GROMACS .gro file of C-alpha atoms in nm:
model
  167
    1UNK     CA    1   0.000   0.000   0.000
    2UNK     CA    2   0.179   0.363  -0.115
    3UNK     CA    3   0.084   0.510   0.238
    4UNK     CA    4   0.269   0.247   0.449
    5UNK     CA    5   0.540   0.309   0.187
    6UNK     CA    6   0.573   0.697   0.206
    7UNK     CA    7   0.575   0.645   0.595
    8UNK     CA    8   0.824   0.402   0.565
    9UNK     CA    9   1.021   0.624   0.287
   10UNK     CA   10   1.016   0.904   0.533
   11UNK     CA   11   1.148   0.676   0.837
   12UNK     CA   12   1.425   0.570   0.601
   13UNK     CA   13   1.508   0.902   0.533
   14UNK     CA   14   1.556   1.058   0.827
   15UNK     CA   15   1.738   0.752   0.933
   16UNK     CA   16   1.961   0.770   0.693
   17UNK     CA   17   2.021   1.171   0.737
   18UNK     CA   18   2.118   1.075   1.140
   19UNK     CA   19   2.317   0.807   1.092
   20UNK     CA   20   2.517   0.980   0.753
   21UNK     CA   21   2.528   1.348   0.966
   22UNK     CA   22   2.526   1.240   1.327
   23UNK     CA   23   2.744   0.902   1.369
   24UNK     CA   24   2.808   0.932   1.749
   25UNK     CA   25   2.789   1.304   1.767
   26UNK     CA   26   2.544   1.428   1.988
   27UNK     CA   27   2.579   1.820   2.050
   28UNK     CA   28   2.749   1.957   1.761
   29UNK     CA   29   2.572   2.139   1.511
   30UNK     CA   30   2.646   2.078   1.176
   31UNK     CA   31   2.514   2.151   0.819
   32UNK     CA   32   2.223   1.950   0.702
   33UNK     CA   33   2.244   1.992   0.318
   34UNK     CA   34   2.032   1.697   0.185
   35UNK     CA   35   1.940   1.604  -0.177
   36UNK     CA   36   1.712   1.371  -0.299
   37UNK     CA   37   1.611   1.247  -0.646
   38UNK     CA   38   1.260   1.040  -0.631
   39UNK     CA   39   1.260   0.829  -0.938
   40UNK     CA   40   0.998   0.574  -1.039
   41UNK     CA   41   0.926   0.311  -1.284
   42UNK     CA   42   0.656   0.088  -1.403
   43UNK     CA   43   0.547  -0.182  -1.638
   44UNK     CA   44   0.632  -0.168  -2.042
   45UNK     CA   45   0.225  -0.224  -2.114
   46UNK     CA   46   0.082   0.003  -1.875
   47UNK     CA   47   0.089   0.394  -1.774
   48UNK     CA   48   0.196   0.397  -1.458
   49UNK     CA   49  -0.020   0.718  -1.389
   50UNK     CA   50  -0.331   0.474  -1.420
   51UNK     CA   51  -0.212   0.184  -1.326
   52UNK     CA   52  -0.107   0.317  -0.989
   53UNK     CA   53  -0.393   0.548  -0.931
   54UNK     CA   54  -0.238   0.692  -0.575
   55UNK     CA   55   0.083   0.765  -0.742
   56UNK     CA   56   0.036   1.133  -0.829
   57UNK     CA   57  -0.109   1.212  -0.462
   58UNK     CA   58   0.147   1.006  -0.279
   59UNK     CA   59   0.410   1.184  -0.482
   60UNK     CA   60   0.249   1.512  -0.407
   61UNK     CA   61   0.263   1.430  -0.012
   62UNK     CA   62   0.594   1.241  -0.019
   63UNK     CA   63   0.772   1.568  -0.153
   64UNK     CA   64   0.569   1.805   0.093
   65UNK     CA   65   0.701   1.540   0.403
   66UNK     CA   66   1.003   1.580   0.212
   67UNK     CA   67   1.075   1.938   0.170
   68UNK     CA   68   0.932   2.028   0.512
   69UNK     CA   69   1.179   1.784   0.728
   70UNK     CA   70   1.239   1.882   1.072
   71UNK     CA   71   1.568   1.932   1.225
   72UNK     CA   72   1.770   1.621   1.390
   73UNK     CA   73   1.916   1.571   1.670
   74UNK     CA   74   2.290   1.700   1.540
   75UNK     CA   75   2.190   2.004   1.339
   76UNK     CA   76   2.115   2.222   1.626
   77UNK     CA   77   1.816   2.475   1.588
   78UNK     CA   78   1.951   2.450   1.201
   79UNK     CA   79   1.667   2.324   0.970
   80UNK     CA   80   1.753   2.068   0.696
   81UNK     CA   81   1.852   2.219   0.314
   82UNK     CA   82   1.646   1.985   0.098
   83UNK     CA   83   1.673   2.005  -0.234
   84UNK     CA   84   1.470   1.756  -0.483
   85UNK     CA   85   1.439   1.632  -0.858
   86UNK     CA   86   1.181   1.374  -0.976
   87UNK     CA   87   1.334   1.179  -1.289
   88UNK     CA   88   1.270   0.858  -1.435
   89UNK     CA   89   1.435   0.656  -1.754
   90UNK     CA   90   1.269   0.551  -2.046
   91UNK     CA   91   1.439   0.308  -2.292
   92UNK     CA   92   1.506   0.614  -2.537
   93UNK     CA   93   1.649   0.766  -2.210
   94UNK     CA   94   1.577   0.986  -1.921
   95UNK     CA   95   1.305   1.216  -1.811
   96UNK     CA   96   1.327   1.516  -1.615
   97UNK     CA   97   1.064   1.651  -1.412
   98UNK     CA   98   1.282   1.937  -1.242
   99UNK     CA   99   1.672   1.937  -1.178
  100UNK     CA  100   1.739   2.000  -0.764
  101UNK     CA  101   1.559   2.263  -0.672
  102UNK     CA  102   1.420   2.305  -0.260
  103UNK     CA  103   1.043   2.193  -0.359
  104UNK     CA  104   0.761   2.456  -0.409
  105UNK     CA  105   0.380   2.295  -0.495
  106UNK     CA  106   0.400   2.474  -0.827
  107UNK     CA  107   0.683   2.207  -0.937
  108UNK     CA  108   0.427   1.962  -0.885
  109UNK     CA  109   0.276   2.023  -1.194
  110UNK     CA  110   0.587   1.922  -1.391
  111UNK     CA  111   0.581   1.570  -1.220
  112UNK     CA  112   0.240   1.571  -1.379
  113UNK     CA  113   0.396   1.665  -1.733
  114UNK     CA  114   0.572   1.303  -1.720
  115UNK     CA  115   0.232   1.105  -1.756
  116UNK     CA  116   0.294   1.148  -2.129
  117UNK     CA  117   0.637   0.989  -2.175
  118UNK     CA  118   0.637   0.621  -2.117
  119UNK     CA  119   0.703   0.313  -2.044
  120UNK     CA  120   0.913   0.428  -1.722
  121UNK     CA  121   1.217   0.111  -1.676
  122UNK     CA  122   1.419   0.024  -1.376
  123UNK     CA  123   1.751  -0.068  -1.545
  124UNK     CA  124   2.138  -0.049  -1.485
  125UNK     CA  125   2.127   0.294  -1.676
  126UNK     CA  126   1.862   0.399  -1.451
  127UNK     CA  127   2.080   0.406  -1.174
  128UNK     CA  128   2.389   0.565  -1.379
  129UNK     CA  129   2.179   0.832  -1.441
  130UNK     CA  130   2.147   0.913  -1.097
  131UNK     CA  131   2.475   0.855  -1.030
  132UNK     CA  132   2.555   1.098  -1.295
  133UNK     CA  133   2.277   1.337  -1.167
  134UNK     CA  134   2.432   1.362  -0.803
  135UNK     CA  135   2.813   1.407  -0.963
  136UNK     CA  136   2.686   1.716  -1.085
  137UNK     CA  137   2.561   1.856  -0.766
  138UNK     CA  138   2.711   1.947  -0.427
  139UNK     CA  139   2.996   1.724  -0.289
  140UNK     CA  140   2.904   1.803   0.058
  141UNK     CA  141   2.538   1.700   0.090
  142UNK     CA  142   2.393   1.367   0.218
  143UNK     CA  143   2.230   1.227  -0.134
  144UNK     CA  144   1.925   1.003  -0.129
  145UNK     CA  145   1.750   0.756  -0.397
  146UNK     CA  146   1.370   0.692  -0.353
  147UNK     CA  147   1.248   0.524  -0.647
  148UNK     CA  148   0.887   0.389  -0.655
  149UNK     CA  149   0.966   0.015  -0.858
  150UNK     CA  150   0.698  -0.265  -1.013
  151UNK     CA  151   1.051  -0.450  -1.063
  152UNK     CA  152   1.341  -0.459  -1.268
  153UNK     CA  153   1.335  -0.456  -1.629
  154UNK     CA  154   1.671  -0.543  -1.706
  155UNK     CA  155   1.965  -0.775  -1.631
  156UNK     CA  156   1.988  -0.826  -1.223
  157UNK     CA  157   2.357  -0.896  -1.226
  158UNK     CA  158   2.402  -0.514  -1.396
  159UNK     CA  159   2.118  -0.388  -1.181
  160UNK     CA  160   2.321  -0.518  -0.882
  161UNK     CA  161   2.666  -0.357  -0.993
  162UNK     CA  162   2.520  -0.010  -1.098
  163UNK     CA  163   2.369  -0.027  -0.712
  164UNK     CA  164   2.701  -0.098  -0.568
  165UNK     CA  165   2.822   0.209  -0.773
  166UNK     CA  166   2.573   0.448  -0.681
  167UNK     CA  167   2.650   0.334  -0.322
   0.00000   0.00000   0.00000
């Protein structure tokens, strides 16, 4: 179910922001720069805008949680820089919603604009692409993949090395 998943999505995140910003530290304040690309794919047959009829709204609310992330334990009375971009790869290659930006309801409306370009695939070159997406960006923020999956559409063994990559 998409709402046990954004709650879970959110837990993971802010997980993995205290344990990549705070490891052991427990007064110091420090920078929370945080960027996060939400990707998603779905099946080669179907539109995964009506296939997955909660998609649009639990994208809506997962980059509103998102954008609006409270401060942890290590950043002080510092609030969290999020920055996000919603992408996705087709086999003719990727799609852009909007590059990093720190999320405003208005870029919602591009994440709509993507219904049109399909089918979405989960490949090895999907993650490359975000590997070569956060390369461009800041060195010094904490990046973070969420990408919404109905499984892989390409080799496994590739799938599993482009993973250990993007690690």
């Amino acid at each position: 179910e998409l709402s046990e998943l954004s709650e879970t999505v959110l837990e993971t995140l802010h997980d993995a922001m205290h344990e990549t910003l705070c490891p052991g530290v427990t007064d110091v304040s420090k920078a929370c720069n945080l960027e996060v690309i939400l990707g998603f794919d779905g099946s080669r047959d179907q539109n995964v805008f009506v296939s997955q009829k909660g998609l649009e709204s639990k994208v809506d609310i997962i980059l509103n949680r998102i954008s609006q992330i409270q401060r942890i334990s290590c950043s002080g009375n510092q609030l969290p820089t999020v920055r996000v971009s919603v992408m996705a790869n087709t086999p003719s290659g990727p799609v852009e919603a909007f590059d990093f930006a720190e999320y405003q309801p208005e870029l919602f409306e591009k994440f709509r604009n993507m219904r049109s370009q399909r089918p979405y695939v989960l490949t090895a070159d999907t993650l490359k692409l975000y590997q070569n997406k956060f390369r461009q960006s800041s060195p010094d923020t904490v990046k973070v993949v969420i990408h919404f999956t109905d499984g892989a559409d390409g080799d496994m063994a590739d799938l599993y090395r482009a993973s250990e990559e993007l690690r």
